Short mmCIF file of C-alpha atoms and ligand atoms in Angstrom, two decimals:
data_model
loop_
_atom_site.label_atom_id
_atom_site.label_comp_id
_atom_site.label_asym_id
_atom_site.label_seq_id
_atom_site.Cartn_x
_atom_site.Cartn_y
_atom_site.Cartn_z
CA MET A 28 -37.28 22.61 7.09
CA ASP A 29 -40.48 22.35 8.71
CA GLY A 30 -43.21 19.57 9.35
CA SER A 31 -43.57 16.45 11.53
CA SER A 32 -41.49 13.82 10.81
CA THR A 33 -38.79 10.93 11.55
CA GLN A 34 -35.41 11.09 10.13
CA ARG A 35 -33.93 9.23 7.34
CA ASP A 36 -30.48 9.40 5.84
CA HIS A 37 -31.05 11.18 2.37
CA CYS A 38 -32.88 11.51 -0.73
CA HIS A 39 -31.98 8.55 -2.98
CA HIS A 40 -34.42 9.51 -5.69
CA VAL A 41 -35.76 12.70 -6.94
CA ILE A 42 -37.96 13.26 -9.88
CA ILE A 43 -38.04 16.55 -11.59
CA VAL A 44 -41.19 17.61 -13.53
CA GLY A 45 -39.91 19.81 -16.33
CA GLY A 46 -36.70 19.68 -18.12
CA GLY A 47 -36.45 23.39 -18.98
CA ALA A 48 -33.64 25.69 -17.50
CA SER A 49 -34.91 25.31 -13.88
CA GLY A 50 -35.28 21.47 -14.11
CA VAL A 51 -31.93 20.94 -15.80
CA LEU A 52 -29.93 23.37 -13.37
CA MET A 53 -31.80 21.31 -10.34
CA ALA A 54 -30.63 18.04 -11.88
CA ALA A 55 -27.06 19.47 -12.45
CA HIS A 56 -26.69 20.56 -8.84
CA LEU A 57 -28.22 17.50 -7.44
CA LEU A 58 -26.29 15.26 -9.15
CA GLY A 59 -22.87 17.48 -8.77
CA GLN A 60 -23.38 18.90 -5.42
CA GLY A 61 -26.03 16.63 -3.74
CA HIS A 62 -25.43 13.31 -2.23
CA PRO A 63 -23.13 10.91 -4.14
CA GLU A 64 -25.96 8.28 -4.30
CA THR A 65 -28.97 10.47 -5.28
CA ARG A 66 -30.74 9.46 -8.41
CA VAL A 67 -32.66 11.79 -10.63
CA THR A 68 -35.55 11.16 -13.15
CA ILE A 69 -36.28 14.30 -15.30
CA ILE A 70 -39.87 13.90 -16.92
CA GLU A 71 -40.04 16.36 -19.68
CA ARG A 72 -42.91 16.64 -22.21
CA GLY A 73 -40.78 18.06 -24.95
CA PRO A 74 -37.92 16.63 -27.23
CA MET A 75 -35.22 18.57 -25.55
CA LEU A 76 -33.92 19.28 -22.36
CA GLY A 77 -32.82 22.87 -21.18
CA CYS A 78 -34.95 24.68 -23.64
CA GLY A 79 -38.26 25.20 -22.27
CA ILE A 80 -39.94 28.44 -23.59
CA ALA A 81 -36.95 30.70 -23.13
CA TYR A 82 -34.11 28.76 -25.08
CA GLY A 83 -36.39 26.92 -27.48
CA THR A 84 -36.11 29.42 -30.24
CA THR A 85 -33.68 29.00 -32.90
CA HIS A 86 -33.65 32.53 -34.24
CA PRO A 87 -30.27 33.82 -34.23
CA ASP A 88 -31.37 37.26 -33.34
CA HIS A 89 -33.31 35.86 -30.24
CA LEU A 90 -30.30 36.85 -27.92
CA LEU A 91 -29.86 36.38 -24.32
CA ASN A 92 -30.80 39.57 -22.25
CA THR A 93 -27.60 38.79 -19.98
CA ARG A 94 -23.97 38.65 -20.56
CA VAL A 95 -22.24 35.57 -21.26
CA ALA A 96 -20.12 36.43 -17.70
CA GLN A 97 -23.61 36.42 -15.80
CA MET A 98 -25.08 33.15 -17.23
CA SER A 99 -23.05 30.44 -16.03
CA ALA A 100 -24.92 27.50 -14.57
CA LEU A 101 -22.66 26.95 -11.79
CA PRO A 102 -22.46 29.67 -9.18
CA ASP A 103 -18.99 28.60 -7.87
CA ARG A 104 -17.57 28.67 -11.56
CA PRO A 105 -18.61 31.89 -13.22
CA GLY A 106 -16.79 31.49 -16.23
CA HIS A 107 -18.17 28.00 -17.16
CA PHE A 108 -20.53 29.07 -19.93
CA GLY A 109 -17.71 31.17 -21.35
CA ASP A 110 -15.48 28.26 -21.13
CA TRP A 111 -18.05 26.16 -22.97
CA LEU A 112 -18.34 28.48 -25.77
CA SER A 113 -15.05 28.45 -26.23
CA ARG A 114 -14.57 24.63 -26.06
CA THR A 115 -17.28 24.48 -28.79
CA GLY A 116 -15.77 26.88 -30.95
CA ARG A 117 -17.63 30.14 -30.55
CA ARG A 118 -15.37 33.18 -30.72
CA VAL A 119 -17.13 35.48 -28.18
CA THR A 120 -15.94 37.47 -25.03
CA ASP A 121 -17.94 37.13 -21.63
CA GLN A 122 -19.27 40.54 -22.42
CA CYS A 123 -21.16 39.39 -25.20
CA PHE A 124 -24.98 38.76 -25.64
CA VAL A 125 -25.24 35.22 -27.42
CA ASP A 126 -28.19 33.52 -29.10
CA ARG A 127 -30.37 31.99 -26.80
CA ALA A 128 -30.61 28.73 -28.87
CA THR A 129 -26.86 28.30 -28.02
CA TYR A 130 -27.61 28.64 -24.39
CA GLY A 131 -30.30 25.88 -24.67
CA GLN A 132 -27.42 23.57 -26.12
CA TYR A 133 -25.21 24.54 -23.17
CA LEU A 134 -27.94 23.76 -20.74
CA GLY A 135 -28.62 20.42 -22.71
CA ASP A 136 -24.69 19.67 -22.40
CA LEU A 137 -24.62 20.30 -19.00
CA LEU A 138 -26.11 16.98 -17.84
CA SER A 139 -23.81 14.96 -20.37
CA PRO A 140 -21.63 13.66 -17.64
CA TRP A 141 -24.64 11.72 -16.25
CA ARG A 142 -26.07 10.67 -19.41
CA GLU A 143 -22.95 8.79 -20.58
CA GLY A 144 -20.33 6.81 -18.99
CA GLY A 145 -19.61 5.50 -15.17
CA ASP A 146 -22.68 7.76 -13.58
CA ALA A 147 -25.19 7.22 -16.29
CA SER A 148 -27.01 5.58 -13.94
CA ARG A 149 -28.18 8.23 -11.84
CA LEU A 150 -29.90 10.43 -14.28
CA ARG A 151 -32.96 8.98 -16.27
CA CYS A 152 -34.84 11.30 -18.66
CA VAL A 153 -38.30 10.43 -19.79
CA GLN A 154 -40.30 12.12 -22.39
CA GLY A 155 -43.91 12.73 -21.45
CA SER A 156 -46.37 14.91 -19.51
CA CYS A 157 -46.80 14.50 -15.79
CA THR A 158 -50.24 14.56 -15.14
CA GLY A 159 -50.49 13.93 -11.37
CA LEU A 160 -48.10 13.41 -8.40
CA ARG A 161 -49.37 11.66 -5.07
CA GLU A 162 -47.58 11.37 -1.91
CA THR A 163 -47.80 8.20 -0.13
CA GLU A 164 -46.43 6.88 3.41
CA THR A 165 -42.96 6.10 1.93
CA GLY A 166 -42.48 8.42 -1.24
CA ILE A 167 -44.12 10.13 -4.01
CA VAL A 168 -45.33 8.90 -7.37
CA ALA A 169 -45.46 10.83 -10.61
CA ARG A 170 -48.26 9.73 -13.06
CA LEU A 171 -47.75 10.19 -16.68
CA ASP A 172 -50.14 10.79 -19.66
CA ASP A 173 -48.97 7.45 -20.94
CA GLY A 174 -50.28 5.55 -18.01
CA THR A 175 -46.96 5.03 -16.32
CA SER A 176 -45.73 6.05 -12.99
CA VAL A 177 -42.57 6.73 -11.68
CA LEU A 178 -41.98 6.29 -7.56
CA ALA A 179 -39.42 8.39 -5.85
CA ASP A 180 -38.48 10.05 -2.39
CA ALA A 181 -39.14 13.47 -3.43
CA ALA A 182 -40.68 15.49 -6.22
CA ILE A 183 -39.62 19.10 -7.48
CA LEU A 184 -41.95 21.03 -9.89
CA ALA A 185 -40.12 22.87 -12.40
CA THR A 186 -43.21 23.39 -14.66
CA GLY A 187 -41.96 27.03 -15.49
CA HIS A 188 -44.19 30.08 -16.27
CA ALA A 189 -47.84 29.47 -16.34
CA VAL A 190 -48.08 30.32 -20.19
CA SER A 191 -51.42 30.50 -22.06
CA ALA A 192 -51.80 27.79 -24.51
CA ASP A 193 -52.41 29.54 -28.07
CA PRO A 194 -54.72 32.35 -27.53
CA GLU A 195 -57.81 32.82 -29.16
CA PRO A 196 -57.65 33.75 -32.96
CA PRO A 197 -57.17 36.42 -34.48
CA LEU A 198 -54.37 36.72 -31.86
CA ARG A 199 -51.22 34.93 -32.29
CA GLY A 200 -49.08 33.42 -29.36
CA ALA A 201 -45.99 34.92 -28.23
CA TRP A 202 -44.04 31.82 -29.38
CA ASP A 203 -45.27 31.87 -32.76
CA PHE A 204 -42.35 33.57 -34.74
CA SER A 205 -43.72 32.52 -38.46
CA ALA A 206 -43.47 35.56 -40.65
CA PRO A 207 -46.43 37.16 -42.20
CA ALA A 208 -46.86 35.99 -45.88
CA ASN A 209 -47.02 39.50 -46.93
CA SER A 210 -44.14 41.70 -45.95
CA ASP A 211 -46.21 44.78 -46.36
CA ALA A 212 -48.74 43.72 -43.86
CA THR A 213 -49.19 45.71 -40.95
CA VAL A 214 -48.58 43.85 -37.70
CA ALA A 215 -49.73 45.03 -34.14
CA ILE A 216 -47.76 43.60 -30.92
CA ILE A 217 -49.76 43.66 -27.58
CA GLY A 218 -47.18 44.18 -25.20
CA THR A 219 -43.58 46.30 -25.27
CA GLY A 220 -41.53 43.79 -23.24
CA LEU A 221 -38.49 41.56 -24.46
CA SER A 222 -40.80 39.20 -26.35
CA MET A 223 -41.85 42.12 -28.43
CA VAL A 224 -38.18 42.81 -29.09
CA ASP A 225 -37.86 39.19 -30.41
CA HIS A 226 -40.84 39.49 -32.57
CA VAL A 227 -39.36 42.86 -34.01
CA ALA A 228 -36.07 41.21 -34.64
CA SER A 229 -37.83 37.94 -36.24
CA LEU A 230 -39.97 40.37 -38.46
CA LEU A 231 -36.99 42.86 -39.50
CA ALA A 232 -34.75 39.49 -40.27
CA ALA A 233 -37.44 38.11 -42.75
CA GLY A 234 -37.39 41.39 -44.63
CA HIS A 235 -40.79 42.99 -43.18
CA ARG A 236 -41.72 46.28 -44.53
CA GLY A 237 -45.15 46.85 -43.27
CA GLY A 238 -45.83 48.94 -40.55
CA ILE A 239 -45.50 47.66 -36.73
CA LEU A 240 -47.73 48.90 -33.95
CA CYS A 241 -46.48 48.11 -30.38
CA ILE A 242 -49.08 48.77 -27.55
CA SER A 243 -48.90 48.58 -23.74
CA ARG A 244 -50.40 50.49 -20.99
CA ARG A 245 -47.44 52.49 -20.18
CA GLY A 246 -45.59 52.16 -23.42
CA LEU A 247 -42.42 51.32 -21.55
CA LEU A 248 -39.83 49.46 -23.32
CA PRO A 249 -36.82 47.41 -21.66
CA GLN A 250 -34.03 49.47 -21.12
CA VAL A 251 -30.74 48.77 -23.00
CA HIS A 252 -27.88 47.27 -21.32
CA ALA A 253 -24.69 49.14 -20.85
CA LEU A 254 -21.44 48.76 -19.07
CA THR A 255 -22.12 48.83 -15.40
CA ARG A 256 -20.44 48.88 -12.15
CA PRO A 257 -22.62 47.32 -9.51
CA LEU A 258 -22.86 49.24 -6.37
CA ASP A 259 -21.37 47.21 -3.65
CA LEU A 260 -24.36 46.95 -1.26
CA GLY A 261 -24.32 44.68 1.87
CA ARG A 262 -27.64 43.14 3.45
CA GLU A 263 -26.91 45.83 6.15
CA ASP A 264 -27.35 48.65 3.76
CA ILE A 265 -30.68 47.51 2.52
CA PRO A 266 -33.83 49.04 4.07
CA LEU A 267 -35.52 45.54 4.67
CA GLY A 268 -39.13 45.97 6.02
CA ALA A 269 -39.40 49.47 4.95
CA SER A 270 -42.62 50.45 2.70
CA VAL A 271 -42.46 50.15 -1.01
CA SER A 272 -42.25 53.96 -1.46
CA ALA A 273 -39.61 54.28 1.24
CA VAL A 274 -37.47 51.36 -0.78
CA MET A 275 -38.15 53.36 -4.04
CA LEU A 276 -36.88 56.74 -2.65
CA TRP A 277 -34.04 54.68 -0.94
CA LEU A 278 -33.05 53.30 -4.52
CA ARG A 279 -33.46 56.90 -6.29
CA GLY A 280 -30.90 58.19 -3.63
CA LYS A 281 -28.70 55.29 -4.62
CA VAL A 282 -28.85 56.15 -8.35
CA ARG A 283 -28.31 59.75 -7.68
CA ALA A 284 -25.24 58.53 -5.90
CA ALA A 285 -24.07 56.29 -8.59
CA GLU A 286 -24.58 59.15 -11.21
CA GLU A 287 -22.59 61.53 -9.01
CA ALA A 288 -19.59 59.30 -9.16
CA GLY A 289 -20.03 58.91 -12.71
CA GLY A 290 -21.89 55.86 -13.24
CA THR A 291 -25.58 55.24 -14.12
CA TRP A 292 -28.81 53.93 -12.63
CA ARG A 293 -27.71 50.40 -13.72
CA ASP A 294 -25.18 50.42 -11.23
CA ALA A 295 -27.71 51.07 -8.28
CA VAL A 296 -30.00 48.22 -10.03
CA ASP A 297 -27.43 45.64 -10.51
CA GLY A 298 -26.29 46.68 -6.78
CA ILE A 299 -29.71 45.67 -5.34
CA ARG A 300 -30.33 42.80 -7.48
CA PRO A 301 -28.88 40.15 -5.03
CA HIS A 302 -31.06 41.52 -2.29
CA ILE A 303 -34.50 41.75 -3.98
CA ALA A 304 -35.69 38.40 -2.64
CA ALA A 305 -34.91 39.42 0.93
CA ILE A 306 -36.56 43.05 0.15
CA TRP A 307 -39.41 40.92 -1.12
CA ARG A 308 -39.62 38.51 1.90
CA ALA A 309 -39.41 41.27 4.34
CA TRP A 310 -42.73 42.89 2.91
CA ASP A 311 -46.28 41.64 4.16
CA ILE A 312 -48.75 40.82 1.61
CA ASP A 313 -49.92 44.58 1.27
CA GLU A 314 -46.49 45.84 0.50
CA ARG A 315 -45.93 43.09 -2.20
CA ALA A 316 -49.47 43.90 -3.69
CA ARG A 317 -48.42 47.60 -3.52
CA PHE A 318 -45.15 46.82 -5.29
CA LEU A 319 -47.08 44.71 -8.23
CA ARG A 320 -49.64 47.54 -8.69
CA HIS A 321 -47.37 50.35 -8.84
CA ALA A 322 -43.51 49.63 -9.18
CA ALA A 323 -43.08 46.06 -10.82
CA THR A 324 -43.50 47.20 -14.47
CA TYR A 325 -40.81 50.08 -13.93
CA TRP A 326 -38.69 47.39 -12.19
CA GLU A 327 -38.98 44.84 -14.98
CA VAL A 328 -37.96 47.27 -17.70
CA HIS A 329 -34.81 48.39 -15.66
CA ARG A 330 -34.03 44.89 -14.79
CA HIS A 331 -34.51 42.75 -17.62
CA ARG A 332 -32.65 44.93 -20.09
CA MET A 333 -32.19 44.23 -23.87
CA PRO A 334 -28.82 44.06 -25.75
CA PRO A 335 -27.66 46.88 -27.34
CA ILE A 336 -27.97 45.61 -30.91
CA SER A 337 -31.60 44.60 -30.20
CA SER A 338 -32.25 48.16 -29.08
CA GLU A 339 -30.46 49.54 -32.07
CA ARG A 340 -32.93 47.39 -34.20
CA VAL A 341 -36.04 48.70 -32.74
CA ASP A 342 -34.63 52.29 -32.38
CA THR A 343 -33.75 52.17 -36.11
CA ALA A 344 -37.35 51.18 -37.13
CA ARG A 345 -38.80 53.96 -34.91
CA ARG A 346 -36.71 56.41 -36.70
CA GLN A 347 -37.66 55.07 -39.99
CA GLY A 348 -41.31 55.27 -38.78
CA GLN A 349 -42.11 51.70 -39.39
CA LEU A 350 -42.53 50.86 -35.77
CA SER A 351 -44.73 52.95 -33.25
CA VAL A 352 -45.27 52.50 -29.73
CA LEU A 353 -49.10 53.41 -28.40
CA ARG A 354 -49.68 53.66 -24.59
CA GLY A 355 -53.25 52.18 -24.24
CA ARG A 356 -55.34 49.28 -22.85
CA PHE A 357 -55.73 46.43 -25.52
CA ASP A 358 -59.59 46.01 -25.39
CA SER A 359 -60.46 43.77 -28.36
CA ALA A 360 -59.42 42.02 -31.62
CA THR A 361 -61.88 40.74 -34.25
CA TRP A 362 -61.80 39.44 -37.86
CA ARG A 363 -63.37 41.97 -40.53
CA ASP A 364 -65.21 40.43 -43.43
CA ASP A 365 -62.28 41.30 -45.69
CA GLY A 366 -59.70 39.14 -43.62
CA ARG A 367 -58.10 41.85 -41.90
CA ILE A 368 -58.41 42.39 -38.06
CA ARG A 369 -60.03 45.48 -36.36
CA LEU A 370 -58.11 46.15 -33.06
CA VAL A 371 -59.85 48.36 -30.31
CA VAL A 372 -57.49 50.04 -27.81
CA THR A 373 -58.21 52.82 -25.36
CA GLN A 374 -55.33 55.04 -25.34
CA ARG A 375 -53.89 56.38 -22.21
CA GLY A 376 -55.82 59.73 -21.20
CA HIS A 377 -58.48 58.93 -23.74
CA ALA A 378 -62.03 58.39 -22.37
CA ARG A 379 -63.06 56.88 -25.84
CA SER A 380 -61.52 53.71 -27.41
CA SER A 381 -60.01 53.76 -30.95
CA ALA A 382 -59.91 51.27 -33.85
CA PHE A 383 -56.92 50.23 -35.69
CA ASP A 384 -57.12 47.80 -38.84
CA VAL A 385 -54.23 45.78 -38.82
CA ASP A 386 -53.37 42.09 -40.59
CA HIS A 387 -51.70 40.23 -37.72
CA VAL A 388 -52.00 40.71 -33.95
CA ILE A 389 -49.24 39.17 -31.81
CA ASP A 390 -50.23 38.43 -28.04
CA CYS A 391 -47.00 39.78 -26.12
CA ARG A 392 -48.48 40.16 -22.73
CA GLY A 393 -45.68 38.73 -20.88
CA ILE A 394 -45.52 35.56 -18.69
CA ARG A 395 -47.17 36.78 -15.69
CA ARG A 396 -50.45 35.00 -16.38
CA ASP A 397 -53.52 33.31 -14.61
CA PRO A 398 -51.74 30.41 -12.63
CA VAL A 399 -54.64 28.59 -12.51
CA LYS A 400 -56.08 28.97 -15.98
CA HIS A 401 -52.90 28.39 -17.60
CA ALA A 402 -51.48 25.80 -15.14
CA ALA A 403 -49.51 22.60 -16.29
CA PRO A 404 -52.01 19.53 -15.82
CA VAL A 405 -50.11 18.30 -12.63
CA VAL A 406 -50.38 21.48 -11.02
CA ARG A 407 -54.03 22.01 -11.74
CA ASP A 408 -54.23 18.57 -10.33
CA LEU A 409 -52.50 19.43 -7.25
CA LEU A 410 -54.76 22.56 -6.89
CA ASP A 411 -57.70 20.48 -7.31
CA ARG A 412 -56.79 18.08 -4.61
CA ARG A 413 -55.76 20.88 -1.97
CA ALA A 414 -52.38 19.33 -2.04
CA ALA A 415 -51.14 22.56 -3.15
CA ARG A 416 -52.33 26.25 -3.04
CA LEU A 417 -51.40 29.45 -5.05
CA ASP A 418 -49.51 32.06 -3.08
CA PRO A 419 -51.99 34.98 -1.77
CA LEU A 420 -50.82 37.24 -4.61
CA ARG A 421 -51.51 34.49 -7.25
CA LEU A 422 -47.99 34.60 -8.70
CA GLY A 423 -47.40 30.85 -8.45
CA LEU A 424 -47.36 28.04 -6.08
CA ASP A 425 -47.07 28.89 -2.65
CA THR A 426 -44.00 27.41 -1.00
CA THR A 427 -41.64 27.85 1.91
CA ASN A 428 -38.43 29.60 1.45
CA ASP A 429 -36.87 26.17 1.19
CA ALA A 430 -39.23 25.54 -1.89
CA GLN A 431 -41.56 23.20 -0.12
CA VAL A 432 -44.96 23.00 -1.53
CA LYS A 433 -47.77 24.29 0.91
CA ASP A 434 -50.96 22.38 0.76
CA ALA A 435 -54.48 24.28 1.12
CA THR A 436 -54.05 24.27 4.71
CA GLY A 437 -50.37 25.87 4.54
CA TRP A 438 -49.09 22.70 6.06
CA PRO A 439 -45.58 22.11 3.76
CA SER A 440 -44.97 19.20 2.30
CA SER A 441 -41.41 17.46 2.87
CA ARG A 442 -41.67 15.49 -0.33
CA LEU A 443 -42.94 18.04 -2.88
CA PHE A 444 -41.15 20.87 -3.91
CA ALA A 445 -41.36 23.92 -6.51
CA ILE A 446 -38.66 25.97 -8.03
CA GLY A 447 -38.08 28.74 -10.43
CA PRO A 448 -41.10 30.79 -11.88
CA ALA A 449 -43.55 27.93 -11.01
CA ALA A 450 -43.27 29.29 -7.61
CA ARG A 451 -42.40 33.11 -7.77
CA GLY A 452 -44.57 34.04 -4.88
CA ALA A 453 -41.82 33.10 -2.33
CA LEU A 454 -39.04 35.14 -3.74
CA TRP A 455 -40.43 37.21 -6.68
CA GLU A 456 -36.98 37.52 -8.33
CA ILE A 457 -36.77 33.79 -9.22
CA THR A 458 -37.18 33.82 -13.02
CA ALA A 459 -33.84 34.66 -14.35
CA ILE A 460 -30.81 32.30 -14.87
CA PRO A 461 -28.63 33.72 -12.11
CA ASP A 462 -31.48 33.70 -9.69
CA ILE A 463 -32.69 29.89 -10.45
CA ARG A 464 -28.96 29.03 -10.34
CA GLU A 465 -28.42 30.29 -6.99
CA GLN A 466 -31.90 28.59 -5.84
CA THR A 467 -31.11 25.11 -7.29
CA PHE A 468 -27.42 25.01 -6.02
CA ARG A 469 -28.74 26.03 -2.32
CA LEU A 470 -31.46 23.43 -2.50
CA ALA A 471 -29.30 20.63 -3.78
CA ARG A 472 -26.95 21.40 -0.90
CA GLU A 473 -28.95 22.36 1.94
CA VAL A 474 -32.20 20.46 1.59
CA PHE A 475 -31.51 17.49 -0.63
CA GLY A 476 -27.82 16.92 0.10
CA SER A 477 -26.41 15.38 3.40
CA ARG A 478 -29.01 16.97 5.36
CA GLN A 479 -31.56 14.21 6.35
CA LEU A 480 -34.78 14.63 4.77
CA SER A 481 -38.14 13.96 6.87
CA THR A 482 -40.55 11.53 5.92
CA VAL A 483 -44.23 12.90 5.59
CA LYS A 484 -46.88 13.11 8.01
CA GLY A 485 -48.71 10.44 5.81
CA VAL A 486 -51.49 11.43 3.50
C1 LIG B 511 -38.43 34.48 -23.80
C2 LIG B 511 -37.77 34.44 -22.44
C3 LIG B 511 -36.49 34.80 -22.73
C4 LIG B 511 -35.38 34.48 -21.65
N1 LIG B 511 -34.22 35.30 -21.51
C5 LIG B 511 -33.43 35.04 -20.50
C6 LIG B 511 -32.26 35.21 -20.54
O1 LIG B 511 -31.52 35.81 -21.44
N2 LIG B 511 -31.51 35.35 -19.40
C7 LIG B 511 -32.23 34.97 -18.47
O2 LIG B 511 -31.34 34.91 -17.10
N3 LIG B 511 -33.50 34.68 -18.21
C8 LIG B 511 -34.34 34.65 -19.40
N4 LIG B 511 -35.46 34.35 -19.42
C9 LIG B 511 -35.90 33.93 -17.80
C10 LIG B 511 -35.50 32.43 -17.52
O3 LIG B 511 -34.46 31.98 -18.20
C11 LIG B 511 -36.47 31.64 -17.68
O4 LIG B 511 -37.35 32.13 -17.01
C12 LIG B 511 -36.07 30.29 -17.59
O5 LIG B 511 -35.68 29.51 -18.78
C13 LIG B 511 -37.42 29.53 -17.04
O6 LIG B 511 -37.24 28.19 -16.84
P1 LIG B 511 -38.09 26.96 -16.33
O7 LIG B 511 -37.33 25.70 -16.68
O8 LIG B 511 -38.38 27.61 -14.84
O9 LIG B 511 -39.32 27.08 -17.30
P2 LIG B 511 -39.67 26.95 -18.87
O10 LIG B 511 -38.69 27.45 -19.67
O11 LIG B 511 -41.08 27.22 -19.01
O12 LIG B 511 -39.59 25.13 -18.83
C14 LIG B 511 -40.70 24.60 -17.98
C15 LIG B 511 -40.62 22.99 -19.02
O13 LIG B 511 -41.33 22.16 -17.95
C16 LIG B 511 -41.91 21.26 -19.16
N5 LIG B 511 -43.33 20.86 -18.48
C17 LIG B 511 -44.23 21.77 -18.02
N6 LIG B 511 -45.25 20.87 -17.47
C18 LIG B 511 -44.94 19.81 -17.68
C19 LIG B 511 -45.60 18.63 -17.34
N7 LIG B 511 -46.70 18.57 -16.68
N8 LIG B 511 -45.07 17.10 -17.58
C20 LIG B 511 -43.58 17.47 -18.22
N9 LIG B 511 -43.20 18.63 -18.65
C21 LIG B 511 -43.61 19.57 -18.39
C22 LIG B 511 -42.15 22.02 -20.38
O14 LIG B 511 -42.35 21.53 -21.51
C23 LIG B 511 -40.82 22.88 -20.37
O15 LIG B 511 -39.98 22.29 -21.08
C24 LIG B 511 -36.27 34.30 -20.53
C25 LIG B 511 -37.71 34.05 -20.29
C26 LIG B 511 -38.16 33.96 -21.35
C27 LIG B 511 -39.73 33.49 -21.19
#
């Protein structure tokens, strides 16, 4: 921890803004692993805890992109999710990909020990939108949109992805899964990532017969999951600090080694996975920017894979000619007089743009959006008041490795923290559950646990 301070025993009361996966994992670890007297208040604007955008879907074909075995909320109990599934009557193995709605229920259930019974006094859940956070001499105050406030010793921003509010019509948002009224309609999907896979699953499950045109610059789809034996790589094996191209060259060597040993590229990617944050942190800003420009998309489609059944659905639709993938840049979408949509795309390698007339256009351009334009109101307020700043690559809030939010001068707060996708700049690989679980577990123990928490320099 850094920052000038005087010592005090521990954090009595912690506010968590955002009750999605990150917020719920943080609360569970603070209450389970942190100081036994710590109290937690979760402020969540939605009705459900543990859902957020990822696990708020109710569609049975929207699956986790990670097996049951890797989705436990507790790092020290890898079988915890599997046990919960069998306890709640689901007959699945730990190699299965279950639907995301079920995972949302699991996360919601994670807090039940503190929602009823003897420990109920330690957790308070407030439904509302947090519009502001102000540090004081003795604590931090969260202001809510209903005019009420909550006072605490520290606050953790778990506001998630800076997702765009509903896009401008005629575009439809990535989280709007309503099926077209006419099942013969032509649907265009901008983006070929996992959100596209969700939409294809919804369309096909609704009996859609019309064409599906998927567009992205490189036309890359998420790779499919297959059994993997992650290479056993220690930190000493990783070329920390080497340039992006040197790391990619090294990784290709590991892929070849895995294939020569009868494995696949997945063994190398899964072997390097626990070291990604360290590789990212060892890069300077220029190398990080180079990675984002040249390698991130390739890394994402190999790292965030789709379950075999989702891949089969997409492949079958492609083989039958219903689904096609176009490599190109989306330029515009405008209504035509007949109510259809004129979609303009500049195809890869083409100087001139092409026009396509379709009936629906779904915007699945992923979750890496403008963190200011799409910021949650509380984050926007902190940025406007220079009490926080973006990381140099505008991936999210700038924080220390202990998730302390840095103000506009770079001074780390000792009362305000940001976790998960909300602060992606510090770690890069902090969007999936296995990474968020590790971060929140460590923070609960090391930063909020028995370790002393310094008071602020006074704002
Ligand atoms: C579609 C999708 C599918 C995914 N599937 C997987 C998967 O299978 N496996 C995996 O490991 N990872 C997956 N991920 C990644 C990972 O699980 C998510 O990144 C994770 O759910 C992020 O959780 P979060 O709580 O940080 O953010 P969110 O899910 O965005 O939750 C943020 C929460 O904060 C609330 N909030 C925001 N601002 C305020 C405010 N001002 N006041 C009050 N409340 C506020 C929101 O209402 C929301 O509930 C997926 C991500 C997405 C988008």
